[in-house]
Amino acid sequence: MRFFLTIIFIIIATPSFAVTFNGSFVQGSFILGKTDPGSKIFIDKKKIRVSKDGFFAFGLGRDRKNDVIIKINEKKIVKKVFKREYNIQRIDGLEEKKVTPPEEVYERIKRENKWIGEARAINTDLVFFKNKFINPLENAIVTGVYGSQRILNGKPKWPHYGIDFAAEEGTEIKAMLDGVVTLVEPDLFYTGGTLIFDHGHGISTLYMHMEKILVKKGQKVKQGDIIGTVGSTGRSTGAHLDVRLNWFNVRLDPATVLDIKN
Ligand SMILES: [Zn+2]
């Protein structure tokens, strides 16, 4: 009888199951997972893609508080999300027109946000996201970080979801990862010359305030290719590059995939 139970125990306790997570469960993190090919995965009840070789990706938002519920086949994994502290800056006594955009551009902003939203919603089976990112500039001097927020005249502004790099106008920008160009816009209201790349499974990157754009929509770009140059287009106070990383509509911290010091 004992022998019999032991056999049953082994069968139940060792389903062929393995998972690894590359990335920390901290607000803003990009997380690359690997499991058995053919697995079914849900993140917080959202079914996500798994590549033929078992890779999957997801991320944690800036203000995420709840635990992450990961279901792989029938197994449930619960991960606690660690909080971060963000830099909050209050500036009062500003002229009102510096705080809110003029009403005549509202429609334009709405339209442009829709284009960006559509590019971020793209869900393909590309698997470029599983490779290591490289810095977009040769000298990556960080001047703005993810998560920081300004409160102007008591109004909380949209948090900063990117990494700003200081660079001179015209500095060449490299693609951080292989990808397919999904949006090319030379002059958006806020972000100026803007590029979006799809890296598969809902992972996208953005490049903003660009001067020249050297790629076309639908083009497959290799990591390290020159995609354009640094500018000061859109709402920008000087030449710099702002890059962003998303998992669908969740804005992630590019510092979690780049080789930079904060
Ligand atoms: Zn920025």
Short mmCIF file of C-alpha atoms and ligand atoms in Angstrom, two decimals:
data_model
loop_
_atom_site.label_atom_id
_atom_site.label_comp_id
_atom_site.label_asym_id
_atom_site.label_seq_id
_atom_site.Cartn_x
_atom_site.Cartn_y
_atom_site.Cartn_z
CA MET A 1 0.00 0.00 0.00
CA ARG A 2 2.73 2.44 0.91
CA PHE A 3 4.46 1.68 -2.35
CA PHE A 4 1.26 2.41 -4.21
CA LEU A 5 0.80 5.79 -2.48
CA THR A 6 4.36 6.75 -3.22
CA ILE A 7 3.84 6.16 -6.89
CA ILE A 8 0.69 8.30 -6.88
CA PHE A 9 2.49 11.03 -4.97
CA ILE A 10 5.26 11.18 -7.55
CA ILE A 11 2.80 11.44 -10.41
CA ILE A 12 0.89 14.29 -8.77
CA ALA A 13 3.88 16.17 -7.44
CA THR A 14 5.95 16.21 -10.61
CA PRO A 15 3.94 17.48 -13.52
CA SER A 16 6.45 18.64 -16.11
CA PHE A 17 6.43 22.25 -15.01
CA ALA A 18 9.13 24.88 -14.89
CA VAL A 19 9.12 28.65 -14.97
CA THR A 20 11.76 31.32 -14.57
CA PHE A 21 11.32 35.09 -14.37
CA ASN A 22 13.97 37.49 -15.52
CA GLY A 23 13.24 40.86 -13.89
CA SER A 24 12.18 41.95 -10.43
CA PHE A 25 8.64 42.29 -9.14
CA VAL A 26 8.99 46.00 -8.54
CA GLN A 27 6.72 48.79 -9.86
CA GLY A 28 7.70 49.72 -13.43
CA SER A 29 9.51 46.46 -14.18
CA PHE A 30 9.65 44.58 -17.44
CA ILE A 31 9.55 40.85 -16.76
CA LEU A 32 10.64 38.18 -19.20
CA GLY A 33 9.39 34.71 -18.41
CA LYS A 34 10.28 31.29 -19.71
CA THR A 35 8.25 28.16 -19.28
CA ASP A 36 7.49 24.93 -21.05
CA PRO A 37 6.51 25.41 -24.69
CA GLY A 38 2.80 24.96 -25.24
CA SER A 39 1.84 26.30 -21.79
CA LYS A 40 -1.21 28.50 -21.30
CA ILE A 41 -0.51 31.64 -19.28
CA PHE A 42 -2.77 34.20 -17.68
CA ILE A 43 -1.47 37.34 -15.98
CA ASP A 44 -4.20 38.85 -13.75
CA LYS A 45 -6.80 36.94 -15.79
CA LYS A 46 -5.44 38.28 -19.09
CA LYS A 47 -4.39 35.47 -21.42
CA ILE A 48 -0.98 36.22 -22.87
CA ARG A 49 1.05 34.79 -25.71
CA VAL A 50 3.74 32.19 -25.17
CA SER A 51 6.36 31.80 -27.91
CA LYS A 52 7.08 28.44 -29.53
CA ASP A 53 10.13 28.13 -27.29
CA GLY A 54 8.26 29.10 -24.11
CA PHE A 55 9.03 32.82 -23.75
CA PHE A 56 6.47 35.34 -22.52
CA ALA A 57 6.58 38.95 -21.36
CA PHE A 58 4.62 41.30 -19.15
CA GLY A 59 5.21 44.32 -16.95
CA LEU A 60 4.16 46.18 -13.84
CA GLY A 61 2.79 49.71 -13.92
CA ARG A 62 4.18 52.72 -12.06
CA ASP A 63 1.51 52.62 -9.36
CA ARG A 64 0.76 48.92 -9.29
CA LYS A 65 -0.14 47.84 -5.77
CA ASN A 66 -1.84 44.44 -6.06
CA ASP A 67 0.03 41.17 -6.15
CA VAL A 68 0.50 39.67 -9.61
CA ILE A 69 -1.50 36.51 -10.18
CA ILE A 70 0.24 34.31 -12.73
CA LYS A 71 -1.56 31.20 -13.87
CA ILE A 72 0.49 28.71 -15.84
CA ASN A 73 -1.66 25.83 -17.02
CA GLU A 74 -3.34 24.82 -13.76
CA LYS A 75 -0.71 26.23 -11.44
CA LYS A 76 -1.18 29.59 -9.73
CA ILE A 77 1.77 31.75 -8.70
CA VAL A 78 1.27 34.87 -6.59
CA LYS A 79 4.00 37.51 -6.59
CA LYS A 80 4.16 40.53 -4.34
CA VAL A 81 4.92 43.83 -6.08
CA PHE A 82 7.45 46.05 -4.35
CA LYS A 83 6.78 49.77 -4.25
CA ARG A 84 9.10 52.51 -5.40
CA GLU A 85 9.46 56.11 -4.36
CA TYR A 86 9.13 58.66 -7.15
CA ASN A 87 10.45 62.14 -7.34
CA ILE A 88 7.52 64.58 -6.93
CA GLN A 89 8.15 68.26 -7.57
CA ARG A 90 5.68 71.03 -6.64
CA ILE A 91 5.79 74.33 -8.46
CA ASP A 92 3.25 77.01 -7.57
CA GLY A 93 2.50 80.50 -8.84
CA LEU A 94 2.88 79.66 -12.54
CA GLU A 95 0.95 81.45 -15.26
CA GLU A 96 -2.13 79.32 -16.01
CA LYS A 97 -1.36 79.05 -19.75
CA LYS A 98 1.92 77.32 -18.88
CA VAL A 99 0.02 74.70 -16.88
CA THR A 100 -2.71 73.63 -19.33
CA PRO A 101 -2.46 73.41 -23.13
CA PRO A 102 -4.63 75.86 -25.10
CA GLU A 103 -8.13 74.63 -25.88
CA GLU A 104 -7.64 74.74 -29.65
CA VAL A 105 -5.17 71.84 -29.47
CA TYR A 106 -7.38 69.51 -27.39
CA GLU A 107 -8.78 67.75 -30.47
CA ARG A 108 -5.31 67.34 -31.90
CA ILE A 109 -3.95 65.89 -28.66
CA LYS A 110 -6.89 63.47 -28.43
CA ARG A 111 -6.38 62.31 -32.02
CA GLU A 112 -2.63 61.83 -31.56
CA ASN A 113 -3.07 59.95 -28.27
CA LYS A 114 -5.41 57.60 -30.10
CA TRP A 115 -2.73 56.84 -32.73
CA ILE A 116 -0.19 56.14 -30.01
CA GLY A 117 -2.69 53.99 -28.11
CA GLU A 118 -3.42 51.94 -31.22
CA ALA A 119 0.28 51.30 -31.83
CA ARG A 120 0.73 50.19 -28.22
CA ALA A 121 -2.23 47.81 -28.45
CA ILE A 122 -0.67 45.80 -31.29
CA ASN A 123 -0.31 42.15 -30.32
CA THR A 124 1.88 40.11 -32.68
CA ASP A 125 3.76 36.84 -32.27
CA LEU A 126 7.14 38.47 -32.92
CA VAL A 127 9.71 37.38 -30.31
CA PHE A 128 12.27 40.19 -30.39
CA PHE A 129 11.36 41.10 -26.80
CA LYS A 130 13.31 38.13 -25.48
CA ASN A 131 16.67 39.60 -26.51
CA LYS A 132 18.81 42.01 -24.53
CA PHE A 133 18.26 45.75 -25.15
CA ILE A 134 21.09 48.16 -25.93
CA ASN A 135 21.30 51.88 -25.09
CA PRO A 136 19.95 54.14 -27.84
CA LEU A 137 22.84 56.61 -27.62
CA GLU A 138 26.60 56.18 -27.53
CA ASN A 139 26.92 58.37 -24.43
CA ALA A 140 23.84 57.69 -22.38
CA ILE A 141 23.68 60.57 -19.89
CA VAL A 142 20.37 60.36 -18.04
CA THR A 143 18.65 63.67 -17.25
CA GLY A 144 15.12 62.48 -16.54
CA VAL A 145 13.82 59.33 -14.90
CA TYR A 146 10.69 57.22 -14.97
CA GLY A 147 7.89 57.94 -12.55
CA SER A 148 8.78 61.50 -11.64
CA GLN A 149 5.89 63.93 -11.49
CA ARG A 150 5.36 67.65 -11.27
CA ILE A 151 2.46 69.30 -9.50
CA LEU A 152 1.91 72.69 -11.12
CA ASN A 153 -0.30 75.19 -9.28
CA GLY A 154 -1.65 72.25 -7.29
CA LYS A 155 -2.56 70.24 -10.43
CA PRO A 156 -0.77 66.89 -10.69
CA LYS A 157 0.59 66.57 -14.23
CA TRP A 158 0.98 63.32 -16.13
CA PRO A 159 3.93 61.44 -14.60
CA HIS A 160 7.07 61.12 -16.69
CA TYR A 161 7.06 57.60 -18.08
CA GLY A 162 10.34 57.67 -19.99
CA ILE A 163 14.06 58.05 -19.61
CA ASP A 164 15.50 61.32 -20.88
CA PHE A 165 19.00 61.31 -22.31
CA ALA A 166 20.95 64.50 -22.82
CA ALA A 167 22.38 64.76 -26.33
CA GLU A 168 23.13 67.36 -28.93
CA GLU A 169 20.74 67.99 -31.78
CA GLY A 170 21.61 65.64 -34.64
CA THR A 171 23.13 62.86 -32.51
CA GLU A 172 22.41 59.48 -34.08
CA ILE A 173 19.88 57.24 -32.33
CA LYS A 174 20.23 53.46 -32.40
CA ALA A 175 17.38 50.96 -32.25
CA MET A 176 17.47 49.42 -28.75
CA LEU A 177 16.14 46.10 -30.03
CA ASP A 178 15.07 44.42 -33.29
CA GLY A 179 11.54 45.46 -34.10
CA VAL A 180 8.95 46.48 -36.66
CA VAL A 181 8.05 50.16 -37.03
CA THR A 182 4.36 50.70 -36.21
CA LEU A 183 4.16 54.49 -36.00
CA VAL A 184 6.12 57.27 -37.69
CA GLU A 185 5.00 60.82 -36.99
CA PRO A 186 7.23 63.81 -37.67
CA ASP A 187 5.37 66.33 -35.51
CA LEU A 188 3.06 65.31 -32.69
CA PHE A 189 1.95 68.04 -30.29
CA TYR A 190 3.68 66.73 -27.17
CA THR A 191 6.25 64.27 -28.47
CA GLY A 192 7.30 65.87 -31.79
CA GLY A 193 9.10 63.46 -34.11
CA THR A 194 7.90 60.10 -32.76
CA LEU A 195 8.67 56.48 -33.55
CA ILE A 196 7.06 53.35 -32.16
CA PHE A 197 8.38 49.81 -32.56
CA ASP A 198 6.63 46.52 -31.98
CA HIS A 199 8.82 43.81 -30.41
CA GLY A 200 6.08 41.21 -30.09
CA HIS A 201 3.58 40.08 -27.42
CA GLY A 202 2.54 43.69 -26.72
CA ILE A 203 6.02 44.96 -25.93
CA SER A 204 6.67 48.28 -27.67
CA THR A 205 9.24 51.06 -27.48
CA LEU A 206 8.88 54.77 -28.28
CA TYR A 207 11.41 57.41 -29.26
CA MET A 208 10.39 61.04 -28.92
CA HIS A 209 11.35 64.63 -29.83
CA MET A 210 13.37 63.35 -32.80
CA GLU A 211 14.83 65.69 -35.41
CA LYS A 212 15.19 63.30 -38.37
CA ILE A 213 13.43 59.96 -38.74
CA LEU A 214 15.21 57.49 -41.02
CA VAL A 215 12.81 54.53 -41.03
CA LYS A 216 9.37 53.88 -42.50
CA LYS A 217 6.19 52.37 -41.11
CA GLY A 218 6.19 48.59 -41.51
CA GLN A 219 9.97 48.41 -41.80
CA LYS A 220 11.88 45.67 -39.96
CA VAL A 221 14.75 47.27 -38.07
CA LYS A 222 17.78 45.54 -36.55
CA GLN A 223 19.12 46.37 -33.12
CA GLY A 224 21.81 49.05 -33.42
CA ASP A 225 20.53 50.42 -36.75
CA ILE A 226 20.45 54.22 -36.91
CA ILE A 227 16.75 55.13 -36.84
CA GLY A 228 17.05 58.92 -36.71
CA THR A 229 18.60 61.81 -34.82
CA VAL A 230 18.08 63.67 -31.57
CA GLY A 231 15.98 66.83 -31.75
CA SER A 232 13.85 69.14 -29.69
CA THR A 233 10.54 68.73 -31.53
CA GLY A 234 7.13 68.82 -29.86
CA ARG A 235 6.90 70.13 -26.31
CA SER A 236 10.54 70.01 -25.39
CA THR A 237 12.74 72.46 -23.58
CA GLY A 238 15.93 71.49 -25.37
CA ALA A 239 17.54 68.75 -27.44
CA HIS A 240 17.19 65.37 -25.76
CA LEU A 241 15.96 61.86 -26.42
CA ASP A 242 13.07 60.43 -24.44
CA VAL A 243 12.55 56.66 -24.77
CA ARG A 244 9.64 54.62 -23.46
CA LEU A 245 8.82 50.98 -22.92
CA ASN A 246 5.31 49.51 -22.80
CA TRP A 247 3.51 46.27 -22.25
CA PHE A 248 0.31 47.13 -24.11
CA ASN A 249 -1.13 50.12 -22.24
CA VAL A 250 1.09 49.58 -19.18
CA ARG A 251 3.99 52.02 -19.15
CA LEU A 252 7.20 50.43 -17.93
CA ASP A 253 10.54 51.81 -16.82
CA PRO A 254 13.09 51.56 -19.67
CA ALA A 255 15.81 51.57 -16.98
CA THR A 256 14.74 48.01 -16.14
CA VAL A 257 16.07 46.83 -19.53
CA LEU A 258 18.83 49.33 -20.32
CA ASP A 259 22.36 49.47 -19.03
CA ILE A 260 22.20 52.83 -17.26
CA LYS A 261 22.83 54.19 -13.82
CA ASN A 262 20.10 56.21 -12.18
ZN ZN B 1 11.07 63.08 -21.17
#
